[in-house]
Coordinates of C-alpha atoms in Angstrom, one line a residue:
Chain A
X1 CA 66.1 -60.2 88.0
X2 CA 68.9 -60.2 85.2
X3 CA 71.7 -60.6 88.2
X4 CA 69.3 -63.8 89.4
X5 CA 69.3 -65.4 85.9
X6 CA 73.1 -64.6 85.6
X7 CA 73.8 -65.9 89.0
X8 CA 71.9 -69.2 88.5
X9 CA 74.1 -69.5 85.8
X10 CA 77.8 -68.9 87.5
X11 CA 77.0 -70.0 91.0
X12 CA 77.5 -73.8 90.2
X13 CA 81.0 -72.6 88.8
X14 CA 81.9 -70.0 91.3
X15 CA 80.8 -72.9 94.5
X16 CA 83.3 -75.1 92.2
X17 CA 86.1 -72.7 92.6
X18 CA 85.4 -72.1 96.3
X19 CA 85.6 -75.7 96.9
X20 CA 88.8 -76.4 94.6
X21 CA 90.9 -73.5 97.1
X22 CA 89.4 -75.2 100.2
X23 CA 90.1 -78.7 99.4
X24 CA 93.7 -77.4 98.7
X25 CA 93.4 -75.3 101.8
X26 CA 92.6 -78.1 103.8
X27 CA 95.5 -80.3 102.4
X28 CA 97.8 -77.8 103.1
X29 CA 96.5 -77.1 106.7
X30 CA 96.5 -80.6 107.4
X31 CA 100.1 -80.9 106.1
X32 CA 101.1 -78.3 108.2
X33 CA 99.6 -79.6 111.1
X34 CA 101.3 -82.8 110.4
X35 CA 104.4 -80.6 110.0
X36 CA 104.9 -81.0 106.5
X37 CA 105.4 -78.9 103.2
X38 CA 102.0 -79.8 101.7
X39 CA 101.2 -79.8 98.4
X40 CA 100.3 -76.8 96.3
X41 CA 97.0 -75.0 97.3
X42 CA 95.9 -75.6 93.5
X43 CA 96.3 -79.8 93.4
X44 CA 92.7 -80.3 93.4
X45 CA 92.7 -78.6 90.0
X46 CA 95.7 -80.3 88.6
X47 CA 94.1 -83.8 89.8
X48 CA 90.9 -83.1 88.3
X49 CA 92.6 -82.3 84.6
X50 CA 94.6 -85.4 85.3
X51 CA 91.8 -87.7 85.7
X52 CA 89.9 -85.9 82.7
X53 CA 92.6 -85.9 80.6
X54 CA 93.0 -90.0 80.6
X55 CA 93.3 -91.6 77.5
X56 CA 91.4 -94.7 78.7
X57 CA 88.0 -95.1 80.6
X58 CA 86.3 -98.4 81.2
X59 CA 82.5 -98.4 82.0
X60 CA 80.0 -101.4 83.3
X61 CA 77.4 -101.0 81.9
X62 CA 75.1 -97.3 81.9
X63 CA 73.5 -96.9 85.3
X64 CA 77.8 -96.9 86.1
X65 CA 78.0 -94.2 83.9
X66 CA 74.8 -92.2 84.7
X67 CA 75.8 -92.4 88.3
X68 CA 78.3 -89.7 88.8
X69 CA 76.1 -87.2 86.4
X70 CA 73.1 -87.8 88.2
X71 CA 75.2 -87.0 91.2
X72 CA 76.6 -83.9 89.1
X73 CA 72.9 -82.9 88.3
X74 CA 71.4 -83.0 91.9
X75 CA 74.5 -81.0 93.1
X76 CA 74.1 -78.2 91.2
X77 CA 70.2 -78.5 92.1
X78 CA 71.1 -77.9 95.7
X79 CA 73.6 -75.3 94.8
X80 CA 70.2 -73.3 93.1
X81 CA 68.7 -73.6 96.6
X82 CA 71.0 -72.3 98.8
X83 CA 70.7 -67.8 98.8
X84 CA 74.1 -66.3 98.0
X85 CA 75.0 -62.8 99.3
X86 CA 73.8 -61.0 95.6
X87 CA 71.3 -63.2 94.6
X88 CA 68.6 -65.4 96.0
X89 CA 68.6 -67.9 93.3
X90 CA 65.6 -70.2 93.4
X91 CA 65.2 -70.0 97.1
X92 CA 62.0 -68.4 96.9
X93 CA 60.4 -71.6 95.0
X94 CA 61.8 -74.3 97.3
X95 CA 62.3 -74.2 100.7
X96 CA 64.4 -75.7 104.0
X97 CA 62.2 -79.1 103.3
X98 CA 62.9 -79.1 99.2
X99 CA 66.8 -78.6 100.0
X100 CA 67.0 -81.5 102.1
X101 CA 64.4 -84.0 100.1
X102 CA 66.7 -83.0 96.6
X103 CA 70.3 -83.1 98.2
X104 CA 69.8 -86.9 98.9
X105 CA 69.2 -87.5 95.6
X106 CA 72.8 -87.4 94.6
X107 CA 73.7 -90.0 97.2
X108 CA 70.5 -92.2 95.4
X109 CA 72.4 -91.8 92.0
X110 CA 75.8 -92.8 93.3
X111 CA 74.2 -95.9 94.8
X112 CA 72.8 -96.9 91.7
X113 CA 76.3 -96.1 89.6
X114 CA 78.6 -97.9 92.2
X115 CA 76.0 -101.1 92.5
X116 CA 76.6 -101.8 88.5
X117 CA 80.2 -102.5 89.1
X118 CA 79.5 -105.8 90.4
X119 CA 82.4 -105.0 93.1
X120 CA 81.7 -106.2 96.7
X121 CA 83.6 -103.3 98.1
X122 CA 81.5 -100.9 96.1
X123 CA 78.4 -102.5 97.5
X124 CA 79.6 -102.4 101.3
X125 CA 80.7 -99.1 100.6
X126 CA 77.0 -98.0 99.4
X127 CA 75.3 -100.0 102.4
X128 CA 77.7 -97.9 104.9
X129 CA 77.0 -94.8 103.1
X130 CA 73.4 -95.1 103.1
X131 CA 73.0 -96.2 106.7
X132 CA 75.5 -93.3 107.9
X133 CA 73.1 -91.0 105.7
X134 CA 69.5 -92.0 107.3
X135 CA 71.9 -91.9 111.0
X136 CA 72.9 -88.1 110.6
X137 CA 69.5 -87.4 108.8
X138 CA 67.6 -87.8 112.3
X139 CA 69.3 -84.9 113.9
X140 CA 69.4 -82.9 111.7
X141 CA 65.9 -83.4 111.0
X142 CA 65.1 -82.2 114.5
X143 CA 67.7 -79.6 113.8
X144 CA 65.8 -78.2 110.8
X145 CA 62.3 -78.7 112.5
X146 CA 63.9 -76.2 115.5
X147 CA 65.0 -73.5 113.0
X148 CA 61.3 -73.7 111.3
X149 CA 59.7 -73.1 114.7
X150 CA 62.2 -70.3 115.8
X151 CA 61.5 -68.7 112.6
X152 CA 57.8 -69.2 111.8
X153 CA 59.2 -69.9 108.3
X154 CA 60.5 -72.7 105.9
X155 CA 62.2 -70.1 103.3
X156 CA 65.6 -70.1 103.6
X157 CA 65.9 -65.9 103.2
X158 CA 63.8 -65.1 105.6
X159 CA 65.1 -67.9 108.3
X160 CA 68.8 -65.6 107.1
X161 CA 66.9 -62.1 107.9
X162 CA 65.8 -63.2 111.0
X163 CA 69.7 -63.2 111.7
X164 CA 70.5 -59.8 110.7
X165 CA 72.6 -57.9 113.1
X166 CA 74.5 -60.3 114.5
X167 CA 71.3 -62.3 115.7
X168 CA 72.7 -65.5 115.3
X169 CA 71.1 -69.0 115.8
X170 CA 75.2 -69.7 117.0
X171 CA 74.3 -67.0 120.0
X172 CA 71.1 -67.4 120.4
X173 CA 70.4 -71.3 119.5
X174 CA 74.1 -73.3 120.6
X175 CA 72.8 -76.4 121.6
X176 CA 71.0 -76.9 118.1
X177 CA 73.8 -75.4 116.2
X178 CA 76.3 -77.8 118.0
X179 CA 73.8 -80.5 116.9
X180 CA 73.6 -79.2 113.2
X181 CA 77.4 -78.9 112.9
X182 CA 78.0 -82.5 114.1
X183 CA 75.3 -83.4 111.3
X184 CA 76.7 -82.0 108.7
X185 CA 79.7 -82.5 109.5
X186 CA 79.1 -86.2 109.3
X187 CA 77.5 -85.2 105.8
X188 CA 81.2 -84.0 104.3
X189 CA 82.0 -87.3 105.0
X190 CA 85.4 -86.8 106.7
X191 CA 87.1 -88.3 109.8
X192 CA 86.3 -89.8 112.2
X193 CA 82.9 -90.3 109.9
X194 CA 84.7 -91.7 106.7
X195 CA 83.6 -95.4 107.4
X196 CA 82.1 -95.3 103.7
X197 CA 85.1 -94.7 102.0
X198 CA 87.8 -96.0 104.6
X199 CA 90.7 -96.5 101.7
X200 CA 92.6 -98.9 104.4
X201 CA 89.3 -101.5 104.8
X202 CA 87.1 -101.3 102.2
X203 CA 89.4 -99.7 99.1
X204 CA 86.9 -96.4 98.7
X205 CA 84.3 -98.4 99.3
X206 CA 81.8 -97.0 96.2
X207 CA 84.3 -95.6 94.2
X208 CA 86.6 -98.3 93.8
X209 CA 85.7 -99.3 90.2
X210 CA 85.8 -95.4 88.9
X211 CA 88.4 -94.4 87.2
X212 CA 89.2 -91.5 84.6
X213 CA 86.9 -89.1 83.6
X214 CA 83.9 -90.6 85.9
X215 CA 86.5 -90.2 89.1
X216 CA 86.9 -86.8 87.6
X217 CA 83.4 -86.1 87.7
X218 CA 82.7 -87.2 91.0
X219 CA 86.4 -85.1 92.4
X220 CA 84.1 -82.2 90.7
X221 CA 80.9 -83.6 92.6
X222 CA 83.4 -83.8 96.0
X223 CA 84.3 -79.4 95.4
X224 CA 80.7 -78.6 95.2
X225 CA 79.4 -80.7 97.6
X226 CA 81.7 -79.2 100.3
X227 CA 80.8 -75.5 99.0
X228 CA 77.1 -76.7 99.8
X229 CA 77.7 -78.3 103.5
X230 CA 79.3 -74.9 104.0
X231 CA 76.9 -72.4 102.6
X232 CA 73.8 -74.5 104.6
X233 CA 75.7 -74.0 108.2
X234 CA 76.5 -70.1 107.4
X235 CA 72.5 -69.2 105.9
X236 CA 71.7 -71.6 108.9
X237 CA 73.6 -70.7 111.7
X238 CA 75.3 -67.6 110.6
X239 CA 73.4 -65.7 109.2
X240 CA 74.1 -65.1 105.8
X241 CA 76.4 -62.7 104.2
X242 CA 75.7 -59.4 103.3
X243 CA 78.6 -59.9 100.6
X244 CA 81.2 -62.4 98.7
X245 CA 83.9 -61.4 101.0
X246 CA 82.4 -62.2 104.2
X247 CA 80.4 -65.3 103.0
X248 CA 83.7 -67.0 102.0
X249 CA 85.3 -65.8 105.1
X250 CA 82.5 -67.2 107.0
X251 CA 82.8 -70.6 105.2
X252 CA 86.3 -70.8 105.4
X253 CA 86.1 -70.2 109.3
X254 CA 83.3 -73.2 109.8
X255 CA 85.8 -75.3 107.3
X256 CA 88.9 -74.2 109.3
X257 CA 87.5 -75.5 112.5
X258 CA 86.2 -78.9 110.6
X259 CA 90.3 -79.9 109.1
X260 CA 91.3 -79.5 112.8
X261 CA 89.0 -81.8 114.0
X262 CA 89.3 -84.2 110.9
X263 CA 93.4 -83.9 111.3
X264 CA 93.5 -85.2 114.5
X265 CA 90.5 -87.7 114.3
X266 CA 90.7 -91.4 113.6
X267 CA 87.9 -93.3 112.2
X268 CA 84.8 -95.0 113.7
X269 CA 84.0 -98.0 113.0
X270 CA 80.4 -98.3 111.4
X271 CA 78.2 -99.4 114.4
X272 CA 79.8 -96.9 116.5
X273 CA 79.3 -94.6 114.0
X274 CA 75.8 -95.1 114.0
X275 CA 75.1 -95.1 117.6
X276 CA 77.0 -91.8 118.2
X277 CA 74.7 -89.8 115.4
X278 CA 71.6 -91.5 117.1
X279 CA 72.6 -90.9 120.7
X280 CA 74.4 -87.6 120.9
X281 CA 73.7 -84.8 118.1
X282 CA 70.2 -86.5 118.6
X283 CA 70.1 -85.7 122.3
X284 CA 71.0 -82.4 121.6
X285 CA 68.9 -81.3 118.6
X286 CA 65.9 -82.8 121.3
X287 CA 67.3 -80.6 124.2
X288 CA 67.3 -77.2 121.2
X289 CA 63.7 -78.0 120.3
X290 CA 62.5 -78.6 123.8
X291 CA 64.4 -75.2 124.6
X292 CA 62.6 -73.4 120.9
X293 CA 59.0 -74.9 122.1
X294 CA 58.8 -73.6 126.2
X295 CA 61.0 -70.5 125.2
X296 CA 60.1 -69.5 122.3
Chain B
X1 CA 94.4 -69.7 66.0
X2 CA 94.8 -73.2 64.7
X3 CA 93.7 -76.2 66.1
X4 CA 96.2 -78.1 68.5
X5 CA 97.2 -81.6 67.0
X6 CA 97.7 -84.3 69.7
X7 CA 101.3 -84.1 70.3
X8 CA 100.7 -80.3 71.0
X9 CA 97.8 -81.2 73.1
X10 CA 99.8 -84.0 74.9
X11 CA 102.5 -82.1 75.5
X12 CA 100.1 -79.4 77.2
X13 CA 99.1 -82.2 79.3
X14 CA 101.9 -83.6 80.6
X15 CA 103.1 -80.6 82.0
X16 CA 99.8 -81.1 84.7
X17 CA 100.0 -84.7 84.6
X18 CA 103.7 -85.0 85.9
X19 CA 102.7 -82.9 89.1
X20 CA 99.4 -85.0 90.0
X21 CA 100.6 -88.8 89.8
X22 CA 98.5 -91.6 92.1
X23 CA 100.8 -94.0 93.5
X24 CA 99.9 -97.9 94.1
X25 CA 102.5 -99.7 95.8
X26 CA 102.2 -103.4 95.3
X27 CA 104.4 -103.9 97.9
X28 CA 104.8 -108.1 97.0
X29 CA 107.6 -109.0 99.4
X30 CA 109.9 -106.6 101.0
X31 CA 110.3 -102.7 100.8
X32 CA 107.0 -101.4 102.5
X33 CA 109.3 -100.3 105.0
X34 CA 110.8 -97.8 103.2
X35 CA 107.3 -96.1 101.6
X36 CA 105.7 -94.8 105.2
X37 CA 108.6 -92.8 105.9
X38 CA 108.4 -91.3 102.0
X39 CA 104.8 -90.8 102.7
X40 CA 104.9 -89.6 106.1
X41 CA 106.3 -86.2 107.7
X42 CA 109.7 -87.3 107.4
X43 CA 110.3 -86.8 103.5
X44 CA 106.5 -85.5 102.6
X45 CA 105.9 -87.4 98.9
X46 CA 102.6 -85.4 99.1
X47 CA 104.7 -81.7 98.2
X48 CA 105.0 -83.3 94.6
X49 CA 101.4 -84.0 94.0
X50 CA 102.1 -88.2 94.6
X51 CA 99.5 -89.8 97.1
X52 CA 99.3 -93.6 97.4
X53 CA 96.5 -95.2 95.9
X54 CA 94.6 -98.0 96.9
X55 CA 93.1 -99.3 93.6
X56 CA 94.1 -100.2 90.4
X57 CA 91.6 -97.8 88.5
X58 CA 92.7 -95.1 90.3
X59 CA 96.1 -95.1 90.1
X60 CA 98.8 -93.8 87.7
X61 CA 101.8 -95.3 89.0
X62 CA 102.5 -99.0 89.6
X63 CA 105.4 -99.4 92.0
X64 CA 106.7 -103.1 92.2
X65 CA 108.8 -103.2 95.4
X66 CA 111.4 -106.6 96.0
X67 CA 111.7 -109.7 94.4
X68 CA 108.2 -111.1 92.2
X69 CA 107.6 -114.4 92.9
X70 CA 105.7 -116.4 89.8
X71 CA 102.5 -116.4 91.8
X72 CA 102.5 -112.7 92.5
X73 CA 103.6 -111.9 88.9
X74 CA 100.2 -112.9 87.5
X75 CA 98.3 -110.8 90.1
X76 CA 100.5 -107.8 89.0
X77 CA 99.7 -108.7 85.4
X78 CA 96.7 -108.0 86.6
X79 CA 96.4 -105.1 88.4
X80 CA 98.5 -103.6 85.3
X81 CA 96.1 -103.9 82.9
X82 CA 93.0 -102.8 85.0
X83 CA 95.0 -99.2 85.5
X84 CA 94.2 -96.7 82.4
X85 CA 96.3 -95.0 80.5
X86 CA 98.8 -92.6 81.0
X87 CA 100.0 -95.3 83.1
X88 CA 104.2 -96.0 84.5
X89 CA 105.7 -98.8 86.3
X90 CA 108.4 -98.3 89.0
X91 CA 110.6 -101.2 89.4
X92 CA 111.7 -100.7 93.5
X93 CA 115.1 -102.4 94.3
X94 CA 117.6 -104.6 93.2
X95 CA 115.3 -108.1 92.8
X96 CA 113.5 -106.1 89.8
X97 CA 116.5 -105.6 87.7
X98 CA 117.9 -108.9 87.9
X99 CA 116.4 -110.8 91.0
X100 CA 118.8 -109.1 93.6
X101 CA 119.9 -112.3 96.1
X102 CA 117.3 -114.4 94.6
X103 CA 119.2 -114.6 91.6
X104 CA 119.2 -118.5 91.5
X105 CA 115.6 -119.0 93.2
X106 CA 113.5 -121.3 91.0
X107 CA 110.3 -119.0 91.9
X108 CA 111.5 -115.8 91.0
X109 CA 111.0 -113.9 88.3
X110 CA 113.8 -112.2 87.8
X111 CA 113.6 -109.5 85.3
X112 CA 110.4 -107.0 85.5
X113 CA 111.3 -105.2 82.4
X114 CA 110.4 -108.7 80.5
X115 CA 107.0 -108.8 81.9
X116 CA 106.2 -105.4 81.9
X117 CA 107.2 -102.2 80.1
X118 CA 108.9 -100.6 83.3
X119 CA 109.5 -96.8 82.9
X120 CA 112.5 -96.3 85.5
X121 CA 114.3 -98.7 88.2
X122 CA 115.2 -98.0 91.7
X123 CA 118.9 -99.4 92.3
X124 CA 119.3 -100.8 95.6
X125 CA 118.3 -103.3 98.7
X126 CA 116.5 -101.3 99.9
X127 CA 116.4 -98.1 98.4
X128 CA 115.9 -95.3 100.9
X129 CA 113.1 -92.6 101.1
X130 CA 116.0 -90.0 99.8
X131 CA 116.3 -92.2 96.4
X132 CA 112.2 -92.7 95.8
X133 CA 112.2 -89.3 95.9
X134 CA 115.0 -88.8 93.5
X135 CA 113.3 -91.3 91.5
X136 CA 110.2 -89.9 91.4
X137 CA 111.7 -86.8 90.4
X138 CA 113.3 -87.8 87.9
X139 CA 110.2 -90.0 86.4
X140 CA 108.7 -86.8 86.4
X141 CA 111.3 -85.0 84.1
X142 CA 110.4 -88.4 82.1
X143 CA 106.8 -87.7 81.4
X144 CA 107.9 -84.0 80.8
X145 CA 110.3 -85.0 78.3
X146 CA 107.6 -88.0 76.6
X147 CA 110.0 -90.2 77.4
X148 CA 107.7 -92.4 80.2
X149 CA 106.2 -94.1 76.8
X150 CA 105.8 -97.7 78.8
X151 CA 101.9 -98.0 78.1
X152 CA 102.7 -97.2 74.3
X153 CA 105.7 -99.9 74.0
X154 CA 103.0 -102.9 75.9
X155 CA 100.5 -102.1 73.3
X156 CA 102.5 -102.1 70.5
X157 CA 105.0 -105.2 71.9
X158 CA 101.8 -106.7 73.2
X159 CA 102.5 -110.0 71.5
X160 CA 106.0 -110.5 72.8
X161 CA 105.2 -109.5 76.4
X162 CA 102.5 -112.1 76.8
X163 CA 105.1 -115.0 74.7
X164 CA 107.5 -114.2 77.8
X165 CA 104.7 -114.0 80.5
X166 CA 102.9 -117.1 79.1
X167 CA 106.7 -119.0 79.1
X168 CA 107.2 -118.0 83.5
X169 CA 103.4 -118.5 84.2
X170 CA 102.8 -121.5 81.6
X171 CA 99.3 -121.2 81.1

């Protein structure tokens, strides 16, 4: 009980950590698949003071303010939703369903902050970002709907027991885990399914008015946002960790596999983007539920 | 333990700050040649911490590459004063320092550094990737040092850099 109250407390900081070395990871793997030096593993850290540390920040008004805290606040929400390998958190109060209504809040908030700034990017960047959200919602929707009947449970610890000894949903449900990978993957928000940020078209799309501290924020938003992606597909999919060691491990692997594809990926363009969540991963998740509902 | 006054503090700071710098390259005439191959595999800007930008909020650096004609000098006017501070200008070639082979254009500007507060020039038409780099390394020794002071001096110059921008744009 004491190591639950303890944990609520650090996990936000500890899934901040995890996603600072990963982003740097990933910079440096991509670099050195690019065969280049790379930058130092630790640059998502130095950017992050950097941007806190400016001496200047310019606001439009408050919603453009409240937007990257509301962001900060429904991340670390999720974050008390998802089981780690010591502690359970609050997974016991919300369940598979709560995880997914509260982690959209976040994208609500940004919407709101990036609207105020009265920049047309910024608004085509939150129309994209919203439509991409509602396209990979679908399957993974059907994706989470397939876990709930294979399960016979909405709670996120029992969905991982189920999984114990190496009972898998990757072994023994691959057509829905491919599914739920491509969905969240389109959920980090990375090639080819960057179309809301594309810096070449649409300058960063929503945040191309933030600057300073509120960029800072929402770099801080970026770390724990990947650490929650991850830490859904491995309680998911994975099942779990028994400990630290092989939870990050198991995350890293998932994230390992994601930079390749991202390295060598270009970008979609918006429709197309659109039709491939609602034609493939969605074919897919139908086939895994089809397969769940005769098999069992 | 005392408290750290604010030239301690910046100090502190700079020491991160000059390995993280966010590059946007108004690239107004010529010299975007040159900045692919500096960003690319080739030379690998990124093992410094420098990543090009895209907008002005963002961005630490301002790098002003060739000549500045009077209509592009108001835009970079501009974009200058939408970045926030710490903020450092890059003048990229010859045409910065003295207008290079526009010398005698009518619709040049031909000096940056009476415009804008510019922390370091670039020598050359063009400059290659090896000398950006150089440069860059050496603006970083700059901030180090608190010598990259070119936000300060506009503020406190403000008057006399808008008297010399007001005389080339007449407004």
């Amino acid at each position: 009980m004491v190591t639950n109250i303890l944990m609520i407390i650090f996990t936000p900081i500890i899934a901040f950590f995890i996603g600072v070395i990963f982003v740097g990871l990933k910079r440096k793997i991509i670099a050195r698949i690019q065969r280049r030096y790379g930058p130092p593993v630790v640059q998502p850290l130095l950017d992050i003071i950097k941007l806190l540390a400016k001496k200047e920040n310019i606001s439009h008004g408050v919603m453009f303010d409240l937007g990257p805290v509301i962001l900060l606040g429904a991340v670390i929400m999720t974050v008390q939703f998802l089981p780690t390998p010591n502690a359970p958190l609050l997974s016991n109060y919300g369940d598979l369903i709560a995880l997914i209504y509260i982690s959209v809040v976040g994208a609500l908030g940004m919407a709101l902050g990036a609207g105020e700034a009265s920049n047309p990017n910024a608004s085509i960047g939150v129309a994209k970002a919203l439509s991409l959200m509602f396209s990979y919602e679908l399957p993974f929707a059907i994706v989470v709907a397939t876990i709930i009947l294979r399960y016979q449970s909405t709670n996120i610890n029992i969905i991982i027991h189920g999984q114990s000894y190496l009972h898998w949903g990757l072994f023994f449900l691959p057509i829905t885990t491919i599914a739920g990978f491509i969905s969240i993957y389109g959920a980090m928000g990375e090639h080819p399914f960057d179309v809301a940020v594309a810096p070449q078209e649409i300058a960063t799309g929503p945040m191309v008015e933030y600057g300073g501290k509120h960029l800072g924020f929402l770099m801080i938003d970026h770390m724990m946002h990947t650490y929650i992606e991850l830490a859904l597909f491995v309680n998911l999919f994975m099942g779990g960790a028994s400990n630290w060691f092989f939870f990050i491990a198991k995350m890293f692997g998932v994230y390992f596999v994601m930079t390749v594809i991202e390295t060598v990926m270009p970008r979609f363009k918006m429709e197309n983007a659109i039709k491939y969540f609602m034609r493939w991963p969605t074919i897919l998740a139908l086939i895994g539920l089809l397969t769940v509902y005769i098999g069992g | 333990m005392g408290r750290l006054d604010e030239r301690e503090a910046m100090e502190i700071l700079d020491q991160l700050r000059k390995r993280s710098l966010w590059m946007l390259h108004y690239c107004t005439a010529c010299g975007a040649v040159e900045l692919p191959p500096t960003m690319t595999s080739r030379y690998d800007m990124e093992r410094f911490g420098i990543v090009p930008f895209v907008t002005s909020r963002q961005a630490d650096i301002l790098l002003v590459t060739g000549y500045i004609n009077i209509k592009t000098l108001r835009r970079i006017v501009t974009v200058y004063e939408q970045m926030l501070d710490p903020k450092y200008v890059v003048g990229f070639g010859s045409c910065t320092i003295n207008g290079g082979i526009y010398w005698d254009s009518y619709a040049v500007a031909k000096r940056l550094d009476l415009y804008l507060p510019v922390d370091l020039y670039i020598a050359g038409c063009m400059p290659r990737p090896e000398a950006v780099i150089s440069a860059f390394r050496h603006l970083m020794r700059l901030i180090d040092e608190g010598k990259a002071d070119g936000y300060r001096r506009y503020k406190d110059n403000y008057d006399w850099f808008k008297a010399n921008q007001k005389k080339v744009l007449g407004e």
